[in-house]
Short mmCIF file of C-alpha atoms and ligand atoms in Angstrom, two decimals:
data_model
loop_
_atom_site.label_atom_id
_atom_site.label_comp_id
_atom_site.label_asym_id
_atom_site.label_seq_id
_atom_site.Cartn_x
_atom_site.Cartn_y
_atom_site.Cartn_z
CA MET R 982 143.45 67.90 83.23
CA PRO R 983 143.96 64.11 83.12
CA ASP R 984 147.46 63.20 82.06
CA LEU R 985 147.07 59.41 82.09
CA PRO R 986 145.33 57.43 79.38
CA CYS R 987 141.85 56.09 80.05
CA PRO R 988 141.80 52.31 79.48
CA ILE R 989 138.35 52.51 77.88
CA ASP R 990 136.75 54.71 75.27
CA PRO R 991 133.38 55.62 76.82
CA ASP R 992 131.78 56.36 73.45
CA GLY R 993 128.85 54.06 72.83
CA LEU R 994 129.11 52.26 76.18
CA ARG R 995 125.94 51.90 78.18
CA PRO R 996 125.26 53.39 81.64
CA SER R 997 125.85 50.24 83.72
CA THR R 998 129.25 49.81 82.05
CA LEU R 999 130.14 53.48 82.49
CA ALA R 1000 129.17 53.26 86.17
CA VAL R 1001 131.82 50.57 86.67
CA ARG R 1002 134.56 51.78 84.32
CA GLY R 1003 134.00 55.44 83.41
CA GLY R 1004 136.75 57.90 84.32
CA GLN R 1005 139.22 55.27 85.49
CA ARG R 1006 142.89 56.04 84.81
CA ARG R 1007 145.34 53.39 85.98
CA SER R 1008 148.64 54.54 87.45
CA ALA R 1009 151.97 52.99 86.41
CA TYR R 1010 151.19 50.16 88.87
CA GLN R 1011 148.27 48.95 86.75
CA GLU R 1012 146.01 48.48 89.78
CA THR R 1013 142.55 46.91 89.34
CA SER R 1014 140.63 49.41 91.47
CA GLU R 1015 140.71 53.19 91.21
CA PRO R 1016 143.69 54.69 93.05
CA LEU R 1017 143.15 57.05 95.98
CA TYR R 1018 145.38 60.11 95.67
CA LEU R 1019 145.20 61.38 99.22
CA THR R 1020 147.40 64.38 98.60
CA GLN R 1021 147.01 68.12 99.05
CA GLY R 1022 149.55 69.23 96.48
CA PHE R 1023 151.72 68.09 93.60
CA VAL R 1024 155.44 68.56 92.92
CA TYR R 1025 157.33 69.97 89.97
CA ASP R 1026 160.64 69.13 88.33
CA THR R 1027 161.54 72.77 87.81
CA ALA R 1028 160.45 76.19 89.00
CA ALA R 1029 159.50 77.00 85.42
CA GLU R 1030 157.15 74.01 85.35
CA ALA R 1031 155.42 75.22 88.52
CA ALA R 1032 155.07 78.71 87.02
CA ALA R 1033 153.62 77.30 83.81
CA ALA R 1034 151.19 75.11 85.78
CA PHE R 1035 149.88 78.03 87.83
CA ALA R 1036 149.64 80.18 84.72
CA GLU R 1037 147.52 77.35 83.27
CA GLU R 1038 149.84 77.11 80.28
CA ILE R 1039 150.19 73.39 80.91
CA ASP R 1040 147.46 71.01 81.95
CA ARG R 1041 148.37 69.40 85.24
CA TYR R 1042 147.28 69.09 88.85
CA THR R 1043 148.57 71.80 91.18
CA TYR R 1044 146.51 71.83 94.35
CA SER R 1045 143.64 69.65 95.54
CA ARG R 1046 141.34 72.60 96.25
CA TYR R 1047 141.31 73.11 92.47
CA ALA R 1048 141.39 69.53 91.27
CA ASN R 1049 142.62 66.11 92.38
CA PRO R 1050 142.92 62.95 90.25
CA THR R 1051 140.66 60.85 92.49
CA VAL R 1052 138.05 63.61 92.47
CA THR R 1053 138.38 63.86 88.67
CA THR R 1054 137.58 60.15 88.33
CA PHE R 1055 134.37 60.65 90.29
CA GLU R 1056 133.47 63.76 88.28
CA GLU R 1057 134.09 62.03 84.95
CA ARG R 1058 132.19 58.89 85.88
CA LEU R 1059 129.16 60.84 87.09
CA ALA R 1060 129.29 63.16 84.05
CA LEU R 1061 129.22 60.10 81.76
CA LEU R 1062 126.15 58.76 83.59
CA ASP R 1063 124.38 62.11 83.18
CA GLY R 1064 125.45 62.70 79.60
CA ALA R 1065 127.25 65.88 80.76
CA GLU R 1066 130.43 67.32 79.29
CA GLU R 1067 131.86 68.05 82.72
CA GLY R 1068 131.29 67.77 86.44
CA LEU R 1069 132.55 69.50 89.57
CA ALA R 1070 132.42 67.50 92.78
CA THR R 1071 131.55 69.27 96.01
CA ALA R 1072 131.77 68.44 99.71
CA THR R 1073 127.98 68.19 100.10
CA GLY R 1074 124.82 68.55 98.08
CA MET R 1075 124.25 72.00 99.55
CA ALA R 1076 127.76 73.04 98.47
CA ALA R 1077 126.71 72.07 94.94
CA VAL R 1078 123.44 74.04 95.16
CA PHE R 1079 125.12 77.08 96.70
CA THR R 1080 128.19 77.10 94.44
CA ALA R 1081 126.09 76.80 91.30
CA VAL R 1082 123.50 79.42 92.22
CA ALA R 1083 125.77 81.92 93.99
CA SER R 1084 128.15 81.91 91.00
CA LEU R 1085 125.37 82.94 88.64
CA VAL R 1086 123.77 85.76 90.65
CA ARG R 1087 124.81 89.14 91.95
CA SER R 1088 123.03 91.98 93.73
CA GLY R 1089 119.83 92.73 91.77
CA SER R 1090 119.58 89.25 90.25
CA ARG R 1091 116.35 87.33 90.14
CA ILE R 1092 115.79 83.61 90.72
CA VAL R 1093 112.54 81.91 89.75
CA ALA R 1094 112.12 78.67 91.69
CA ALA R 1095 109.56 75.99 92.31
CA ARG R 1096 108.28 76.43 95.85
CA GLU R 1097 108.60 72.67 96.42
CA LEU R 1098 112.27 72.55 97.35
CA PHE R 1099 114.61 70.93 99.85
CA GLY R 1100 114.44 72.91 103.10
CA SER R 1101 118.07 74.09 103.13
CA THR R 1102 117.75 75.34 99.54
CA VAL R 1103 114.81 77.53 100.58
CA THR R 1104 116.89 78.89 103.46
CA VAL R 1105 119.79 79.68 101.10
CA PHE R 1106 117.47 81.61 98.80
CA ASP R 1107 115.35 83.37 101.45
CA GLU R 1108 117.88 84.10 104.17
CA ILE R 1109 121.35 84.12 102.60
CA LEU R 1110 120.96 85.24 98.99
CA ALA R 1111 118.05 87.57 99.88
CA GLY R 1112 120.44 89.39 102.21
CA TRP R 1113 122.78 89.92 99.28
CA GLY R 1114 120.09 91.59 97.19
CA VAL R 1115 119.05 88.52 95.22
CA ARG R 1116 115.31 88.10 94.89
CA THR R 1117 113.58 84.72 94.57
CA ASP R 1118 110.07 84.43 93.12
CA TYR R 1119 108.40 81.10 93.83
CA VAL R 1120 105.84 79.36 91.68
CA VAL R 1121 103.81 76.19 92.13
CA GLY R 1122 106.14 73.82 90.35
CA THR R 1123 103.48 71.75 88.63
CA ASP R 1124 101.65 74.84 87.28
CA VAL R 1125 103.20 75.67 83.90
CA GLU R 1126 101.07 78.85 83.63
CA GLN R 1127 102.69 80.19 86.79
CA TRP R 1128 106.14 79.48 85.34
CA ALA R 1129 105.15 81.24 82.12
CA ALA R 1130 103.89 84.29 84.03
CA ALA R 1131 106.98 84.47 86.27
CA LEU R 1132 109.32 83.98 83.32
CA ALA R 1133 107.67 86.67 81.21
CA THR R 1134 110.14 88.91 83.12
CA PRO R 1135 113.91 88.28 82.72
CA ALA R 1136 115.53 85.99 85.28
CA ASP R 1137 119.08 84.87 85.98
CA VAL R 1138 118.44 81.43 87.43
CA VAL R 1139 115.57 78.94 87.31
CA PHE R 1140 115.76 76.29 90.03
CA LEU R 1141 113.63 73.17 90.40
CA GLU R 1142 113.48 69.67 91.82
CA SER R 1143 111.64 66.89 90.05
CA PRO R 1144 110.48 64.75 91.74
CA SER R 1145 110.43 67.20 94.65
CA ASN R 1146 111.38 66.40 98.23
CA PRO R 1147 109.29 65.11 99.98
CA MET R 1148 105.93 65.37 98.13
CA GLN R 1149 107.27 64.06 94.81
CA ASP R 1150 105.67 66.62 92.54
CA VAL R 1151 106.77 65.85 89.00
CA LEU R 1152 107.45 68.99 86.97
CA ASP R 1153 107.33 69.48 83.21
CA VAL R 1154 111.09 69.85 82.90
CA ARG R 1155 111.23 70.36 79.13
CA GLU R 1156 108.65 73.15 79.17
CA ILE R 1157 110.11 74.89 82.24
CA ALA R 1158 113.59 74.77 80.67
CA ARG R 1159 112.22 76.30 77.46
CA LEU R 1160 110.49 79.11 79.38
CA GLY R 1161 113.61 79.66 81.49
CA HIS R 1162 115.78 80.06 78.42
CA GLU R 1163 113.35 82.56 76.92
CA ALA R 1164 113.75 84.60 80.11
CA GLY R 1165 117.55 84.42 79.76
CA ALA R 1166 118.04 82.16 82.79
CA VAL R 1167 120.40 79.31 83.52
CA VAL R 1168 118.11 76.39 84.38
CA ILE R 1169 119.25 74.19 87.30
CA LEU R 1170 117.61 70.94 88.35
CA ASP R 1171 118.27 69.11 91.62
CA ASN R 1172 118.11 65.47 90.48
CA VAL R 1173 118.56 63.82 93.88
CA PHE R 1174 115.32 61.85 93.88
CA ALA R 1175 115.62 60.33 90.41
CA THR R 1176 119.42 59.95 90.17
CA PRO R 1177 121.04 59.73 86.70
CA VAL R 1178 119.82 56.12 86.56
CA LEU R 1179 116.15 57.11 86.29
CA GLN R 1180 116.27 60.62 84.79
CA ARG R 1181 118.76 62.52 82.61
CA PRO R 1182 117.69 66.17 82.95
CA LEU R 1183 120.30 67.57 80.54
CA GLU R 1184 118.51 65.64 77.78
CA LEU R 1185 115.27 67.34 78.89
CA GLY R 1186 116.86 70.75 78.27
CA VAL R 1187 118.20 71.93 81.63
CA ASP R 1188 121.63 73.57 81.79
CA LEU R 1189 122.96 72.28 85.10
CA VAL R 1190 122.17 69.25 87.24
CA VAL R 1191 123.04 69.26 90.93
CA TYR R 1192 123.26 66.28 93.26
CA SER R 1193 123.62 65.46 96.85
CA ALA R 1194 125.92 62.43 96.48
CA THR R 1195 125.22 61.84 100.17
CA LYS R 1196 122.03 60.13 99.02
CA HIS R 1197 121.92 57.25 96.49
CA ILE R 1198 125.39 57.83 95.03
CA ASP R 1199 127.04 56.85 98.31
CA GLY R 1200 123.91 54.92 99.23
CA GLN R 1201 125.58 53.18 102.16
CA GLY R 1202 125.51 55.89 104.80
CA ARG R 1203 129.24 56.62 104.79
CA CYS R 1204 130.09 60.08 103.55
CA MET R 1205 128.74 63.36 102.26
CA GLY R 1206 129.27 64.71 98.78
CA GLY R 1207 127.72 66.59 95.90
CA ALA R 1208 128.20 67.54 92.29
CA ILE R 1209 127.37 70.10 89.62
CA LEU R 1210 127.12 68.80 86.04
CA GLY R 1211 126.74 70.60 82.74
CA SER R 1212 128.51 72.00 79.74
CA ARG R 1213 132.22 72.79 79.67
CA GLU R 1214 131.32 76.39 78.91
CA LEU R 1215 129.05 76.88 81.93
CA LEU R 1216 131.26 75.02 84.38
CA GLY R 1217 134.37 76.74 83.07
CA GLY R 1218 133.18 80.29 83.77
CA ARG R 1219 132.01 81.90 87.01
CA ILE R 1220 131.24 78.53 88.57
CA ARG R 1221 134.85 77.41 88.17
CA THR R 1222 136.16 80.62 89.74
CA MET R 1223 133.75 80.29 92.68
CA TYR R 1224 134.66 76.62 93.12
CA ARG R 1225 138.40 77.15 93.02
CA MET R 1226 138.51 80.27 95.17
CA THR R 1227 135.96 79.47 97.88
CA GLY R 1228 136.82 75.80 98.47
CA PRO R 1229 133.60 73.75 98.39
CA ASN R 1230 135.58 70.87 96.85
CA LEU R 1231 135.13 67.20 97.70
CA SER R 1232 137.89 65.43 99.61
CA PRO R 1233 139.77 62.76 97.62
CA PHE R 1234 138.85 60.13 100.19
CA ASN R 1235 135.14 60.82 99.87
CA ALA R 1236 135.49 61.00 96.09
CA TRP R 1237 136.97 57.51 96.15
CA VAL R 1238 134.11 56.17 98.30
CA LEU R 1239 131.56 57.81 95.99
CA THR R 1240 133.30 56.49 92.87
CA LYS R 1241 132.91 52.98 94.26
CA GLY R 1242 129.29 53.87 95.09
CA LEU R 1243 128.66 54.72 91.44
CA GLU R 1244 129.69 51.19 90.42
CA THR R 1245 126.58 49.73 92.03
CA LEU R 1246 124.30 52.77 91.62
CA PRO R 1247 122.26 51.41 88.67
CA LEU R 1248 121.74 48.05 90.40
CA ARG R 1249 120.83 49.59 93.74
CA VAL R 1250 118.52 52.27 92.38
CA ARG R 1251 116.60 49.82 90.18
CA ALA R 1252 116.19 47.34 93.04
CA MET R 1253 115.07 50.04 95.48
CA SER R 1254 112.73 51.48 92.90
CA ALA R 1255 111.08 48.09 92.28
CA SER R 1256 110.52 47.56 96.03
CA ALA R 1257 109.28 51.15 96.44
CA LEU R 1258 106.70 50.73 93.68
CA GLU R 1259 105.41 47.53 95.22
CA LEU R 1260 105.26 48.94 98.75
CA ALA R 1261 103.63 52.16 97.51
CA GLY R 1262 100.81 50.19 95.88
CA TRP R 1263 100.40 48.04 98.99
CA LEU R 1264 100.41 51.03 101.38
CA GLU R 1265 97.76 52.78 99.32
CA ALA R 1266 95.31 49.95 100.12
CA GLN R 1267 95.99 49.87 103.88
CA PRO R 1268 93.62 51.23 106.52
CA GLY R 1269 95.06 54.27 108.29
CA VAL R 1270 96.71 55.58 105.13
CA ALA R 1271 95.08 58.73 103.75
CA SER R 1272 97.21 58.98 100.59
CA VAL R 1273 100.42 57.77 99.01
CA ARG R 1274 102.57 59.82 96.65
CA TYR R 1275 104.75 57.79 94.30
CA PRO R 1276 105.52 58.92 90.73
CA PHE R 1277 104.86 55.55 89.10
CA LEU R 1278 101.51 54.89 90.83
CA PRO R 1279 98.49 55.67 88.62
CA SER R 1280 97.12 57.78 91.51
CA HIS R 1281 100.01 60.26 91.20
CA PRO R 1282 98.71 63.56 89.77
CA GLN R 1283 101.52 63.72 87.18
CA HIS R 1284 101.73 60.00 86.56
CA ALA R 1285 101.90 60.22 82.75
CA LEU R 1286 104.57 62.94 82.87
CA ALA R 1287 106.59 60.87 85.35
CA ARG R 1288 106.46 57.86 83.01
CA ALA R 1289 107.59 60.06 80.12
CA GLN R 1290 110.49 61.75 81.96
CA MET R 1291 111.72 58.93 84.18
CA SER R 1292 112.53 55.26 83.63
CA GLY R 1293 111.53 54.32 87.19
CA GLY R 1294 109.63 55.89 90.09
CA GLY R 1295 112.57 56.14 92.50
CA SER R 1296 113.22 54.86 95.99
CA VAL R 1297 111.07 57.25 98.00
CA VAL R 1298 107.44 56.70 98.99
CA THR R 1299 105.62 59.58 100.65
CA VAL R 1300 102.74 58.53 102.87
CA THR R 1301 100.17 60.76 104.52
CA LEU R 1302 98.41 59.05 107.40
CA GLU R 1303 94.81 59.52 108.41
CA GLY R 1304 94.17 61.97 111.22
CA GLY R 1305 96.19 64.69 109.54
CA GLY R 1306 93.32 67.00 108.65
CA GLY R 1307 90.72 68.73 110.79
CA ALA R 1308 91.36 69.39 114.46
CA GLY R 1309 94.18 66.88 114.97
CA SER R 1310 97.63 68.20 114.12
CA GLY R 1311 98.66 64.93 112.52
CA VAL R 1312 101.87 64.74 114.52
CA GLU R 1313 100.32 62.08 116.78
CA PRO R 1314 99.58 59.46 114.10
CA ALA R 1315 102.88 60.14 112.37
CA PHE R 1316 104.88 59.77 115.57
CA ALA R 1317 102.90 56.67 116.63
CA PHE R 1318 103.63 55.07 113.25
CA LEU R 1319 107.33 55.99 113.32
CA ASP R 1320 107.87 54.94 116.92
CA ALA R 1321 106.34 51.50 116.27
CA LEU R 1322 108.82 50.63 113.50
CA ARG R 1323 111.46 48.13 114.58
CA LEU R 1324 113.45 47.43 111.42
CA ILE R 1325 113.17 50.70 109.51
CA ASP R 1326 115.37 53.39 111.04
CA LEU R 1327 114.25 56.93 111.80
CA SER R 1328 116.71 59.16 109.99
CA SER R 1329 116.66 62.22 107.77
CA ASN R 1330 118.80 60.68 105.02
CA LEU R 1331 117.49 58.96 101.91
CA GLY R 1332 118.80 56.73 99.15
CA ASP R 1333 120.50 54.40 101.64
CA ALA R 1334 120.65 50.60 101.44
CA LYS R 1335 118.88 50.70 104.82
CA THR R 1336 115.23 51.70 104.69
CA LEU R 1337 114.76 55.01 106.50
CA ALA R 1338 111.69 56.90 107.65
CA THR R 1339 111.48 60.65 108.20
CA HIS R 1340 108.91 63.10 109.51
CA PRO R 1341 109.57 66.07 107.17
CA ALA R 1342 107.49 68.67 109.06
CA THR R 1343 109.64 68.36 112.21
CA THR R 1344 113.01 67.49 110.62
CA THR R 1345 114.11 68.20 107.03
CA HIS R 1346 111.51 70.94 106.50
CA CYS R 1347 111.24 72.32 110.06
CA ARG R 1348 112.84 75.65 109.05
CA VAL R 1349 110.31 76.20 106.28
CA PRO R 1350 107.52 78.45 107.64
CA PRO R 1351 104.34 76.40 108.35
CA ASP R 1352 102.28 78.16 105.66
CA ALA R 1353 104.90 77.53 102.99
CA ARG R 1354 105.20 73.96 104.20
CA ARG R 1355 101.47 73.38 103.84
CA GLY R 1356 101.63 75.04 100.44
CA MET R 1357 104.07 72.32 99.40
CA GLY R 1358 101.51 69.74 100.53
CA ILE R 1359 103.50 68.57 103.56
CA SER R 1360 101.14 67.87 106.42
CA GLU R 1361 102.04 66.96 109.99
CA ALA R 1362 100.78 63.45 109.15
CA THR R 1363 103.21 63.02 106.25
CA VAL R 1364 105.96 60.42 106.53
CA ARG R 1365 108.72 60.00 103.94
CA LEU R 1366 110.00 56.46 103.42
CA SER R 1367 113.29 55.87 101.67
CA VAL R 1368 113.08 52.26 100.59
CA GLY R 1369 116.34 50.33 100.83
CA LEU R 1370 117.61 46.92 99.85
CA GLU R 1371 116.21 44.69 102.60
CA ASP R 1372 113.83 41.84 101.77
CA ILE R 1373 110.55 43.46 100.83
CA GLU R 1374 108.53 41.12 103.07
CA ASP R 1375 110.49 42.24 106.13
CA LEU R 1376 109.78 45.85 105.17
CA ARG R 1377 106.09 45.13 104.63
CA GLU R 1378 105.86 43.48 108.07
CA ASP R 1379 107.52 46.46 109.72
CA LEU R 1380 105.24 48.95 107.94
CA ALA R 1381 102.24 46.86 109.00
CA ARG R 1382 103.54 47.13 112.58
CA GLY R 1383 103.62 50.92 112.22
CA LEU R 1384 100.10 51.03 110.81
CA ALA R 1385 98.81 48.73 113.59
CA ALA R 1386 100.03 51.31 116.12
CA LEU R 1387 97.54 53.81 114.61
CA ARG R 1388 94.67 51.58 115.64
CA ALA R 1389 96.01 50.84 119.12
C1 PLP N 1240 119.81 66.05 100.81
C2 PLP N 1240 119.40 66.95 99.74
C3 PLP N 1240 120.15 68.09 99.44
C4 PLP N 1240 121.37 68.51 100.24
O1 PLP N 1240 122.39 67.58 100.24
P1 PLP N 1240 123.50 67.45 101.41
O2 PLP N 1240 124.44 66.43 100.89
O3 PLP N 1240 122.77 67.06 102.65
O4 PLP N 1240 124.12 68.80 101.55
C5 PLP N 1240 119.71 68.89 98.40
N1 PLP N 1240 118.62 68.58 97.69
C6 PLP N 1240 117.88 67.48 97.95
C7 PLP N 1240 116.67 67.19 97.12
C8 PLP N 1240 118.24 66.62 98.97
O5 PLP N 1240 117.49 65.55 99.25
#
């Protein structure tokens, strides 16, 4: 598609350089920053040129629902960070999940998925796709035997998150991808928690990576977005038709914001990840805390696997407070903790420069039936912290304030 030269050859350049320069194509004005092509359509010199463009005989932009140069820059930059041949940018993370999966299934298809999934993804599988005759079989994501048993029968799609939201289960991606391929499935991984900075799932054998760019890629609370990344062959088939015809595309304005977000993504994610690791270790030793889930803590059940698959533990720390088991529902300690925070905001987003705290059971995962929610390990006393870029001592003081409220 691109008809302008790229000022750099990305071959051999490292991720932090690609995050700043990948996919840039300067216009005739030779601007420093990436241009924003806020346009719906494109014009033609002749009627024959328009006909040739729509017949796809010539490679050029025709209509921004199909492709737009600012969106292409974002897609190319993110694809370079993931080591993908191509990317398709979507309006939200859920548009990426839905476009990818719905393109690959039809009535009678079978999805095998980890049961530890983002709440809206579960709803798409169980309420929307189920109604279209697509069956989803869930397995415990960390149990490779369950994957092997489920994938002894042919499947069309395998879908997983690693680390999962919010309990941070770390799945054996290489082995699950191998089993998925043996079953004939396209293997899709939602890489929101790790980002391309900390984990490159295509190198672990998956076929497609999906993102909510709303999270770390924007990382500054401004706009929604998403992306599907993978091979030219996979993205050029049914996924491309679905994308072009049903219109889940990202707006050029948001693509521009997200492109600028990518420039600082490696810096932000590494800084957040360092603070998260430190706070996770500190929280684990505090009274009132029943358990902490963080992939790079030795207490994490898949700690060694996390260290092998990821280059950092990520920005999210999942804390389960005491008082969650037995007779108490656990909502009381969680709400007391959350309501006592003064710096950290209560919000359902994650990956933001601002540290955010969420109560998954009553927000992000409230539509997941209680039994399924408990199966994922989410208790009413579980709080998800998305660690941002503030001074770590200010965060520690605020968390201490929250924990003090448990003893009040
Ligand atoms: C937020 C999120 C999504 C959905 O992204 P939106 O941009 O909100 O549509 C999907 N998967 C995971 C793991 C997420 O955290």
